[in-house]
Amino acid sequence: MIPLSRPDLGPEEERAVLEVLRSGMLAMGRRTQAFEEAWAAYCGVRHAILMSNGTVALEAALRAHGIGPGDEVITASFSFNATVSAILLTGARPVFVDVREDDFCIDPAEVDAAVTPRTRAIVPVHLYGLMADMDPLETVARRHGLLIVEDAAQAHGATYRGRKAGRFGTAMFSLYATKNLMTGEGGFATTDDDAVAGAIRLYRNHGMRVRYHHDALGSNFKPTDIAAAIGLAQLARLDERNERRRRNAARLTAGLAGYLVPRVPEGREHAWHQYTMRFPGERDPVAAALTERGIDTLIYYPIPIHRQAYLQAILPGAADQPLPVTDRLAAEVLSIPVRPNLTDEEVDAVIAAVREVAAPVAGAAGAAVATT
Ligand SMILES: Cc1ncc(COP(=O)(O)O)c(C=O)c1O
């Protein structure tokens, strides 16, 4: 089997974790601070706040901006559920808009049309590691006085016109085990705003500045220094691994001419968290046939969030909202291996298997744009 994801963990991570264990100081401490400083520097922002996962990092970031009951937050339904549960957990109402077929990300024109007097923020999701179309999103945000809070869970090191993910307002990154940068479980919030960073830190630690003096309502979203130690070792190789993902993606795209391969719009540098193809009308049999041939695949995501069962009780009628591109993509997408530790032979085996089990798509050649 060629797995979709396989973490690269080596002697650096082992040494770093052992050091933490032997220090006897496992909770949030100086390694957390070092990892936060390194990630802030990498992204080019003033503050990075490490937390126990990306979901709580997004919730804390939204709360820190004062978003809560009565507010609306515009986002995509074509994402992992946490994008929306984080919004709901603040008490705000998620408002879904459709995504674009060319980049799988939120459509700025639809965002503009969905703004109401209650709208406070836009949460674009940089899906699969490709950044949303940020220029028109920033124009919409400025026109209506809205915040941008990026869901960059999958986009470590991705860029848009040379600006890294995380530099467009406040942002969240996931550090889950399969992500381009990972700590097993973990998440970052990043921001240039000192007050927002302070509020996130306060919420992360029980609303406590001085021990046992609780100045604000908070929770426990703290990371461990074990996670930070793994993250520091991983960060040292993020660019090199992203480069290998790009090389693998370019090889896949060249080998799969004639199929619906992912596009990289001009001006964007993809982080290739996932390499996601479309197989209209035959996705499920193609997935089953690839599994039979030892190629691991996954559908990110088979059920759009606005159709999830739990949401119907919270937002009655949510499933009736027409989001045609979202629905179509949920029925057609399939991610195939692109991870950095694939050999060229493995990439070629993936290409050969796809060619064997799936039919080329008429007109697809035009959809295959060279990767950067
Ligand atoms: C798009 C997106 N948003 C949010 C999350 C939530 O991050 P985490 O799993 O670290 O809580 C993830 C990660 O799974 C994700 O892929």
GROMACS .gro file of C-alpha atoms and ligand atoms in nm:
model
  388
    1MET     CA    1   0.000   0.000   0.000
    2ILE     CA    2   0.121   0.353  -0.080
    3PRO     CA    3  -0.029   0.550   0.212
    4LEU     CA    4  -0.169   0.899   0.166
    5SER     CA    5   0.017   1.025   0.468
    6ARG     CA    6   0.320   0.907   0.664
    7PRO     CA    7   0.484   1.141   0.915
    8ASP     CA    8   0.859   1.196   0.885
    9LEU     CA    9   0.988   1.150   1.239
   10GLY     CA   10   1.356   1.090   1.300
   11PRO     CA   11   1.642   1.129   1.547
   12GLU     CA   12   1.585   1.508   1.581
   13GLU     CA   13   1.230   1.459   1.706
   14GLU     CA   14   1.336   1.168   1.931
   15ARG     CA   15   1.618   1.371   2.084
   16ALA     CA   16   1.396   1.677   2.131
   17VAL     CA   17   1.118   1.480   2.302
   18LEU     CA   18   1.362   1.290   2.525
   19GLU     CA   19   1.512   1.620   2.633
   20VAL     CA   20   1.167   1.740   2.742
   21LEU     CA   21   1.093   1.414   2.924
   22ARG     CA   22   1.427   1.426   3.105
   23SER     CA   23   1.380   1.790   3.200
   24GLY     CA   24   1.075   1.696   3.405
   25MET     CA   25   0.891   2.003   3.265
   26LEU     CA   26   0.624   1.869   3.032
   27ALA     CA   27   0.361   2.143   3.037
   28MET     CA   28   0.368   2.465   2.832
   29GLY     CA   29   0.711   2.622   2.888
   30ARG     CA   30   1.022   2.747   2.714
   31ARG     CA   31   0.997   2.516   2.410
   32THR     CA   32   0.646   2.644   2.348
   33GLN     CA   33   0.782   2.997   2.355
   34ALA     CA   34   1.066   2.907   2.117
   35PHE     CA   35   0.826   2.736   1.873
   36GLU     CA   36   0.591   3.036   1.886
   37GLU     CA   37   0.878   3.276   1.809
   38ALA     CA   38   1.001   3.056   1.525
   39TRP     CA   39   0.654   3.026   1.366
   40ALA     CA   40   0.585   3.400   1.397
   41ALA     CA   41   0.919   3.467   1.224
   42TYR     CA   42   0.846   3.210   0.953
   43CYS     CA   43   0.506   3.362   0.875
   44GLY     CA   44   0.629   3.721   0.912
   45VAL     CA   45   0.377   3.814   1.186
   46ARG     CA   46   0.419   3.964   1.533
   47HIS     CA   47   0.250   3.687   1.731
   48ALA     CA   48   0.202   3.311   1.712
   49ILE     CA   49   0.014   3.141   1.994
   50LEU     CA   50   0.050   2.763   2.023
   51MET     CA   51  -0.257   2.570   2.135
   52SER     CA   52  -0.373   2.214   2.183
   53ASN     CA   53  -0.527   2.194   1.833
   54GLY     CA   54  -0.638   2.404   1.537
   55THR     CA   55  -1.009   2.392   1.618
   56VAL     CA   56  -0.965   2.567   1.953
   57ALA     CA   57  -0.711   2.805   1.798
   58LEU     CA   58  -0.980   2.921   1.552
   59GLU     CA   59  -1.240   2.950   1.827
   60ALA     CA   60  -1.002   3.148   2.049
   61ALA     CA   61  -0.904   3.376   1.759
   62LEU     CA   62  -1.268   3.456   1.679
   63ARG     CA   63  -1.348   3.514   2.048
   64ALA     CA   64  -1.046   3.741   2.082
   65HIS     CA   65  -1.197   3.963   1.812
   66GLY     CA   66  -1.516   3.981   2.017
   67ILE     CA   67  -1.714   3.762   1.778
   68GLY     CA   68  -2.009   3.593   1.947
   69PRO     CA   69  -2.388   3.574   1.966
   70GLY     CA   70  -2.566   3.797   1.713
   71ASP     CA   71  -2.271   3.801   1.473
   72GLU     CA   72  -2.251   3.636   1.132
   73VAL     CA   73  -1.933   3.484   0.992
   74ILE     CA   74  -1.914   3.401   0.621
   75THR     CA   75  -1.730   3.082   0.531
   76ALA     CA   76  -1.722   2.777   0.305
   77SER     CA   77  -1.927   2.462   0.348
   78PHE     CA   78  -1.665   2.272   0.146
   79SER     CA   79  -1.419   2.225   0.433
   80PHE     CA   80  -1.349   2.015   0.739
   81ASN     CA   81  -1.629   2.051   0.991
   82ALA     CA   82  -1.406   2.229   1.248
   83THR     CA   83  -1.413   2.551   1.042
   84VAL     CA   84  -1.781   2.579   1.124
   85SER     CA   85  -1.794   2.420   1.470
   86ALA     CA   86  -1.535   2.676   1.587
   87ILE     CA   87  -1.763   2.957   1.465
   88LEU     CA   88  -2.068   2.798   1.630
   89LEU     CA   89  -1.883   2.749   1.960
   90THR     CA   90  -1.837   3.127   1.987
   91GLY     CA   91  -2.216   3.169   1.961
   92ALA     CA   92  -2.191   3.332   1.616
   93ARG     CA   93  -2.385   3.215   1.311
   94PRO     CA   94  -2.196   3.066   1.016
   95VAL     CA   95  -2.318   3.186   0.675
   96PHE     CA   96  -2.225   2.953   0.390
   97VAL     CA   97  -2.123   3.063   0.043
   98ASP     CA   98  -2.018   2.853  -0.251
   99VAL     CA   99  -1.663   2.780  -0.360
  100ARG     CA  100  -1.504   2.823  -0.702
  101GLU     CA  101  -1.431   2.530  -0.927
  102ASP     CA  102  -1.087   2.654  -1.024
  103ASP     CA  103  -0.937   2.665  -0.675
  104PHE     CA  104  -1.188   2.484  -0.445
  105CYS     CA  105  -1.189   2.798  -0.225
  106ILE     CA  106  -1.453   3.052  -0.122
  107ASP     CA  107  -1.590   3.268  -0.406
  108PRO     CA  108  -1.529   3.640  -0.329
  109ALA     CA  109  -1.832   3.750  -0.537
  110GLU     CA  110  -2.057   3.524  -0.330
  111VAL     CA  111  -1.905   3.659  -0.010
  112ASP     CA  112  -1.988   4.013  -0.121
  113ALA     CA  113  -2.350   3.914  -0.188
  114ALA     CA  114  -2.387   3.742   0.152
  115VAL     CA  115  -2.287   4.042   0.367
  116THR     CA  116  -2.558   4.171   0.603
  117PRO     CA  117  -2.548   4.433   0.881
  118ARG     CA  118  -2.464   4.148   1.122
  119THR     CA  119  -2.161   4.021   0.930
  120ARG     CA  120  -1.839   4.058   1.128
  121ALA     CA  121  -1.586   3.831   0.961
  122ILE     CA  122  -1.491   3.619   0.663
  123VAL     CA  123  -1.319   3.284   0.726
  124PRO     CA  124  -1.160   3.174   0.398
  125VAL     CA  125  -1.031   2.817   0.399
  126HIS     CA  126  -0.707   2.760   0.208
  127LEU     CA  127  -0.821   2.414   0.106
  128TYR     CA  128  -0.568   2.142   0.025
  129GLY     CA  129  -0.286   2.397   0.075
  130LEU     CA  130  -0.391   2.643  -0.196
  131MET     CA  131  -0.472   2.992  -0.072
  132ALA     CA  132  -0.811   3.145  -0.143
  133ASP     CA  133  -0.825   3.440  -0.384
  134MET     CA  134  -0.719   3.697  -0.125
  135ASP     CA  135  -0.709   4.021  -0.333
  136PRO     CA  136  -1.084   4.029  -0.403
  137LEU     CA  137  -1.155   3.897  -0.053
  138GLU     CA  138  -0.957   4.185   0.098
  139THR     CA  139  -1.146   4.429  -0.124
  140VAL     CA  140  -1.480   4.291   0.000
  141ALA     CA  141  -1.358   4.297   0.361
  142ARG     CA  142  -1.244   4.660   0.332
  143ARG     CA  143  -1.566   4.771   0.160
  144HIS     CA  144  -1.782   4.630   0.442
  145GLY     CA  145  -1.543   4.674   0.736
  146LEU     CA  146  -1.504   4.300   0.797
  147LEU     CA  147  -1.228   4.100   0.959
  148ILE     CA  148  -1.049   3.823   0.777
  149VAL     CA  149  -0.966   3.517   0.989
  150GLU     CA  150  -0.785   3.264   0.771
  151ASP     CA  151  -0.840   2.892   0.814
  152ALA     CA  152  -0.486   2.805   0.711
  153ALA     CA  153  -0.506   2.461   0.875
  154GLN     CA  154  -0.373   2.300   0.555
  155ALA     CA  155  -0.159   2.581   0.416
  156HIS     CA  156   0.173   2.606   0.603
  157GLY     CA  157   0.412   2.795   0.377
  158ALA     CA  158   0.161   2.859   0.095
  159THR     CA  159   0.177   3.206  -0.060
  160TYR     CA  160  -0.049   3.448  -0.247
  161ARG     CA  161   0.135   3.710  -0.455
  162GLY     CA  162   0.441   3.648  -0.236
  163ARG     CA  163   0.254   3.690   0.096
  164LYS     CA  164   0.248   3.384   0.318
  165ALA     CA  165  -0.069   3.231   0.461
  166GLY     CA  166  -0.121   3.387   0.801
  167ARG     CA  167  -0.040   3.741   0.683
  168PHE     CA  168  -0.390   3.851   0.587
  169GLY     CA  169  -0.533   3.923   0.932
  170THR     CA  170  -0.565   3.675   1.213
  171ALA     CA  171  -0.513   3.312   1.114
  172MET     CA  172  -0.527   2.955   1.237
  173PHE     CA  173  -0.299   2.665   1.147
  174SER     CA  174  -0.356   2.300   1.244
  175LEU     CA  175  -0.061   2.087   1.353
  176TYR     CA  176  -0.248   1.757   1.336
  177ALA     CA  177  -0.035   1.450   1.258
  178THR     CA  178  -0.101   1.453   0.881
  179LYS     CA  179  -0.038   1.824   0.824
  180ASN     CA  180   0.263   1.974   0.640
  181LEU     CA  181   0.383   2.099   0.980
  182MET     CA  182   0.276   1.877   1.266
  183THR     CA  183   0.308   1.801   1.635
  184GLY     CA  184   0.064   1.506   1.653
  185GLU     CA  185  -0.210   1.736   1.781
  186GLY     CA  186  -0.166   2.111   1.798
  187GLY     CA  187  -0.260   2.442   1.645
  188PHE     CA  188  -0.140   2.799   1.605
  189ALA     CA  189  -0.323   3.129   1.603
  190THR     CA  190  -0.123   3.409   1.439
  191THR     CA  191  -0.187   3.783   1.439
  192ASP     CA  192  -0.015   4.121   1.415
  193ASP     CA  193  -0.258   4.269   1.667
  194ASP     CA  194  -0.109   4.289   2.018
  195ALA     CA  195  -0.449   4.311   2.190
  196VAL     CA  196  -0.588   4.013   2.000
  197ALA     CA  197  -0.278   3.807   2.081
  198GLY     CA  198  -0.316   3.900   2.449
  199ALA     CA  199  -0.682   3.797   2.447
  200ILE     CA  200  -0.600   3.463   2.281
  201ARG     CA  201  -0.329   3.392   2.540
  202LEU     CA  202  -0.570   3.482   2.820
  203TYR     CA  203  -0.843   3.256   2.686
  204ARG     CA  204  -0.593   2.973   2.636
  205ASN     CA  205  -0.499   2.978   3.005
  206HIS     CA  206  -0.823   3.004   3.206
  207GLY     CA  207  -0.843   3.382   3.170
  208MET     CA  208  -0.547   3.399   3.407
  209ARG     CA  209  -0.262   3.656   3.400
  210VAL     CA  210  -0.153   3.597   3.758
  211ARG     CA  211  -0.190   3.248   3.902
  212TYR     CA  212  -0.540   3.189   4.041
  213HIS     CA  213  -0.656   3.540   3.952
  214HIS     CA  214  -0.908   3.489   3.671
  215ASP     CA  215  -0.962   3.820   3.493
  216ALA     CA  216  -1.171   3.682   3.207
  217LEU     CA  217  -1.367   3.375   3.113
  218GLY     CA  218  -1.124   3.129   2.963
  219SER     CA  219  -1.059   2.765   2.903
  220ASN     CA  220  -0.762   2.531   2.885
  221PHE     CA  221  -0.629   2.531   2.529
  222LYS     CA  222  -0.263   2.500   2.632
  223PRO     CA  223  -0.012   2.285   2.443
  224THR     CA  224   0.262   2.070   2.595
  225ASP     CA  225   0.633   2.130   2.556
  226ILE     CA  226   0.648   1.779   2.408
  227ALA     CA  227   0.437   1.897   2.115
  228ALA     CA  228   0.645   2.214   2.083
  229ALA     CA  229   0.968   2.013   2.076
  230ILE     CA  230   0.836   1.797   1.790
  231GLY     CA  231   0.714   2.108   1.609
  232LEU     CA  232   1.050   2.285   1.632
  233ALA     CA  233   1.224   1.983   1.478
  234GLN     CA  234   0.958   1.961   1.205
  235LEU     CA  235   0.973   2.333   1.124
  236ALA     CA  236   1.344   2.307   1.045
  237ARG     CA  237   1.247   2.091   0.744
  238LEU     CA  238   0.914   2.243   0.640
  239ASP     CA  239   1.044   2.429   0.332
  240GLU     CA  240   1.241   2.129   0.211
  241ARG     CA  241   0.939   1.902   0.252
  242ASN     CA  242   0.704   2.150   0.084
  243GLU     CA  243   0.949   2.162  -0.207
  244ARG     CA  244   0.932   1.784  -0.233
  245ARG     CA  245   0.552   1.802  -0.230
  246ARG     CA  246   0.573   2.052  -0.520
  247ARG     CA  247   0.803   1.824  -0.714
  248ASN     CA  248   0.573   1.528  -0.659
  249ALA     CA  249   0.269   1.736  -0.761
  250ALA     CA  250   0.444   1.849  -1.080
  251ARG     CA  251   0.527   1.486  -1.164
  252LEU     CA  252   0.166   1.379  -1.102
  253THR     CA  253   0.031   1.665  -1.315
  254ALA     CA  254   0.268   1.584  -1.602
  255GLY     CA  255   0.181   1.215  -1.583
  256LEU     CA  256  -0.193   1.270  -1.562
  257ALA     CA  257  -0.249   1.497  -1.862
  258GLY     CA  258  -0.601   1.433  -1.988
  259TYR     CA  259  -0.747   1.402  -1.636
  260LEU     CA  260  -0.902   1.665  -1.408
  261VAL     CA  261  -0.591   1.752  -1.208
  262PRO     CA  262  -0.570   2.045  -0.963
  263ARG     CA  263  -0.491   2.388  -1.105
  264VAL     CA  264  -0.257   2.643  -0.952
  265PRO     CA  265  -0.382   2.993  -1.040
  266GLU     CA  266  -0.113   3.246  -1.129
  267GLY     CA  267   0.046   3.422  -0.833
  268ARG     CA  268  -0.020   3.145  -0.583
  269GLU     CA  269   0.230   2.895  -0.447
  270HIS     CA  270   0.054   2.575  -0.344
  271ALA     CA  271   0.163   2.393  -0.025
  272TRP     CA  272   0.024   2.066  -0.167
  273HIS     CA  273  -0.119   1.939   0.159
  274GLN     CA  274  -0.337   1.729  -0.071
  275TYR     CA  275  -0.331   1.655  -0.443
  276THR     CA  276  -0.699   1.640  -0.525
  277MET     CA  277  -0.837   1.523  -0.859
  278ARG     CA  278  -1.194   1.512  -0.986
  279PHE     CA  279  -1.358   1.204  -1.132
  280PRO     CA  280  -1.709   1.310  -1.243
  281GLY     CA  281  -1.954   1.021  -1.232
  282GLU     CA  282  -1.698   0.755  -1.133
  283ARG     CA  283  -1.525   0.878  -0.818
  284ASP     CA  284  -1.632   0.594  -0.586
  285PRO     CA  285  -1.545   0.307  -0.822
  286VAL     CA  286  -1.213   0.478  -0.903
  287ALA     CA  287  -1.136   0.505  -0.529
  288ALA     CA  288  -1.220   0.137  -0.476
  289ALA     CA  289  -1.009   0.028  -0.774
  290LEU     CA  290  -0.711   0.235  -0.654
  291THR     CA  291  -0.737   0.078  -0.307
  292GLU     CA  292  -0.736  -0.265  -0.472
  293ARG     CA  293  -0.414  -0.169  -0.648
  294GLY     CA  294  -0.249  -0.057  -0.324
  295ILE     CA  295  -0.296   0.319  -0.369
  296ASP     CA  296  -0.439   0.491  -0.064
  297THR     CA  297  -0.693   0.767  -0.132
  298LEU     CA  298  -0.932   0.980   0.069
  299ILE     CA  299  -1.230   1.202   0.000
  300TYR     CA  300  -1.183   1.547   0.153
  301TYR     CA  301  -1.483   1.594   0.211
  302PRO     CA  302  -1.773   1.369   0.112
  303ILE     CA  303  -2.049   1.559   0.296
  304PRO     CA  304  -2.050   1.941   0.281
  305ILE     CA  305  -2.084   2.099   0.625
  306HIS     CA  306  -2.423   2.258   0.548
  307ARG     CA  307  -2.558   1.904   0.502
  308GLN     CA  308  -2.415   1.757   0.826
  309ALA     CA  309  -2.674   1.601   1.056
  310TYR     CA  310  -2.597   1.799   1.371
  311LEU     CA  311  -2.623   2.131   1.191
  312GLN     CA  312  -2.986   2.086   1.090
  313ALA     CA  313  -3.097   2.122   1.452
  314ILE     CA  314  -2.884   2.434   1.502
  315LEU     CA  315  -2.957   2.602   1.166
  316PRO     CA  316  -3.290   2.458   1.047
  317GLY     CA  317  -3.306   2.439   0.670
  318ALA     CA  318  -2.927   2.466   0.628
  319ALA     CA  319  -2.924   2.165   0.396
  320ASP     CA  320  -3.171   2.332   0.161
  321GLN     CA  321  -2.935   2.615   0.073
  322PRO     CA  322  -2.824   2.577  -0.289
  323LEU     CA  323  -2.445   2.544  -0.306
  324PRO     CA  324  -2.411   2.372  -0.644
  325VAL     CA  325  -2.032   2.383  -0.680
  326THR     CA  326  -1.984   2.257  -0.324
  327ASP     CA  327  -2.224   1.967  -0.385
  328ARG     CA  328  -2.061   1.879  -0.715
  329LEU     CA  329  -1.710   1.881  -0.573
  330ALA     CA  330  -1.816   1.667  -0.275
  331ALA     CA  331  -1.934   1.406  -0.525
  332GLU     CA  332  -1.627   1.422  -0.751
  333VAL     CA  333  -1.308   1.488  -0.552
  334LEU     CA  334  -1.050   1.229  -0.457
  335SER     CA  335  -0.709   1.293  -0.304
  336ILE     CA  336  -0.414   1.078  -0.407
  337PRO     CA  337  -0.070   1.056  -0.242
  338VAL     CA  338   0.161   1.360  -0.281
  339ARG     CA  339   0.344   1.347   0.054
  340PRO     CA  340   0.712   1.450   0.061
  341ASN     CA  341   0.851   1.107   0.140
  342LEU     CA  342   0.720   0.942  -0.179
  343THR     CA  343   0.984   0.809  -0.415
  344ASP     CA  344   0.964   0.887  -0.788
  345GLU     CA  345   0.881   0.519  -0.840
  346GLU     CA  346   0.587   0.548  -0.601
  347VAL     CA  347   0.461   0.863  -0.778
  348ASP     CA  348   0.488   0.678  -1.109
  349ALA     CA  349   0.296   0.383  -0.961
  350VAL     CA  350   0.018   0.623  -0.855
  351ILE     CA  351   0.006   0.770  -1.207
  352ALA     CA  352  -0.002   0.426  -1.370
  353ALA     CA  353  -0.281   0.308  -1.139
  354VAL     CA  354  -0.498   0.615  -1.208
  355ARG     CA  355  -0.444   0.573  -1.581
  356GLU     CA  356  -0.540   0.208  -1.552
  357VAL     CA  357  -0.863   0.254  -1.355
  358ALA     CA  358  -1.005   0.588  -1.472
  359ALA     CA  359  -1.104   0.721  -1.809
  360PRO     CA  360  -0.949   1.046  -1.935
  361VAL     CA  361  -1.193   1.339  -1.933
  362ALA     CA  362  -1.276   1.518  -2.256
  363GLY     CA  363  -1.141   1.872  -2.245
  364ALA     CA  364  -0.938   1.803  -1.932
  365ALA     CA  365  -0.605   1.893  -2.091
  366GLY     CA  366  -0.699   2.261  -2.065
  367ALA     CA  367  -0.760   2.213  -1.693
  368ALA     CA  368  -0.404   2.099  -1.634
  369VAL     CA  369  -0.203   2.412  -1.560
  370ALA     CA  370   0.168   2.378  -1.489
  371THR     CA  371   0.254   2.368  -1.122
  372THR     CA  372   0.495   2.621  -0.980
  373LIG     C1  373  -0.961   2.301   0.696
  373LIG     C2  374  -0.943   2.262   0.840
  373LIG     N1  375  -0.995   2.340   0.936
  373LIG     C3  376  -0.980   2.310   1.066
  373LIG     C4  377  -0.911   2.198   1.108
  373LIG     C5  378  -0.903   2.166   1.254
  373LIG     O1  379  -0.773   2.150   1.301
  373LIG     P1  380  -0.742   2.046   1.419
  373LIG     O2  381  -0.762   1.908   1.367
  373LIG     O3  382  -0.597   2.075   1.452
  373LIG     O4  383  -0.831   2.079   1.533
  373LIG     C6  384  -0.852   2.114   1.012
  373LIG     C7  385  -0.773   1.998   1.047
  373LIG     O5  386  -0.809   1.887   1.055
  373LIG     C8  387  -0.873   2.145   0.874
  373LIG     O6  388  -0.821   2.065   0.779
   0.00000   0.00000   0.00000
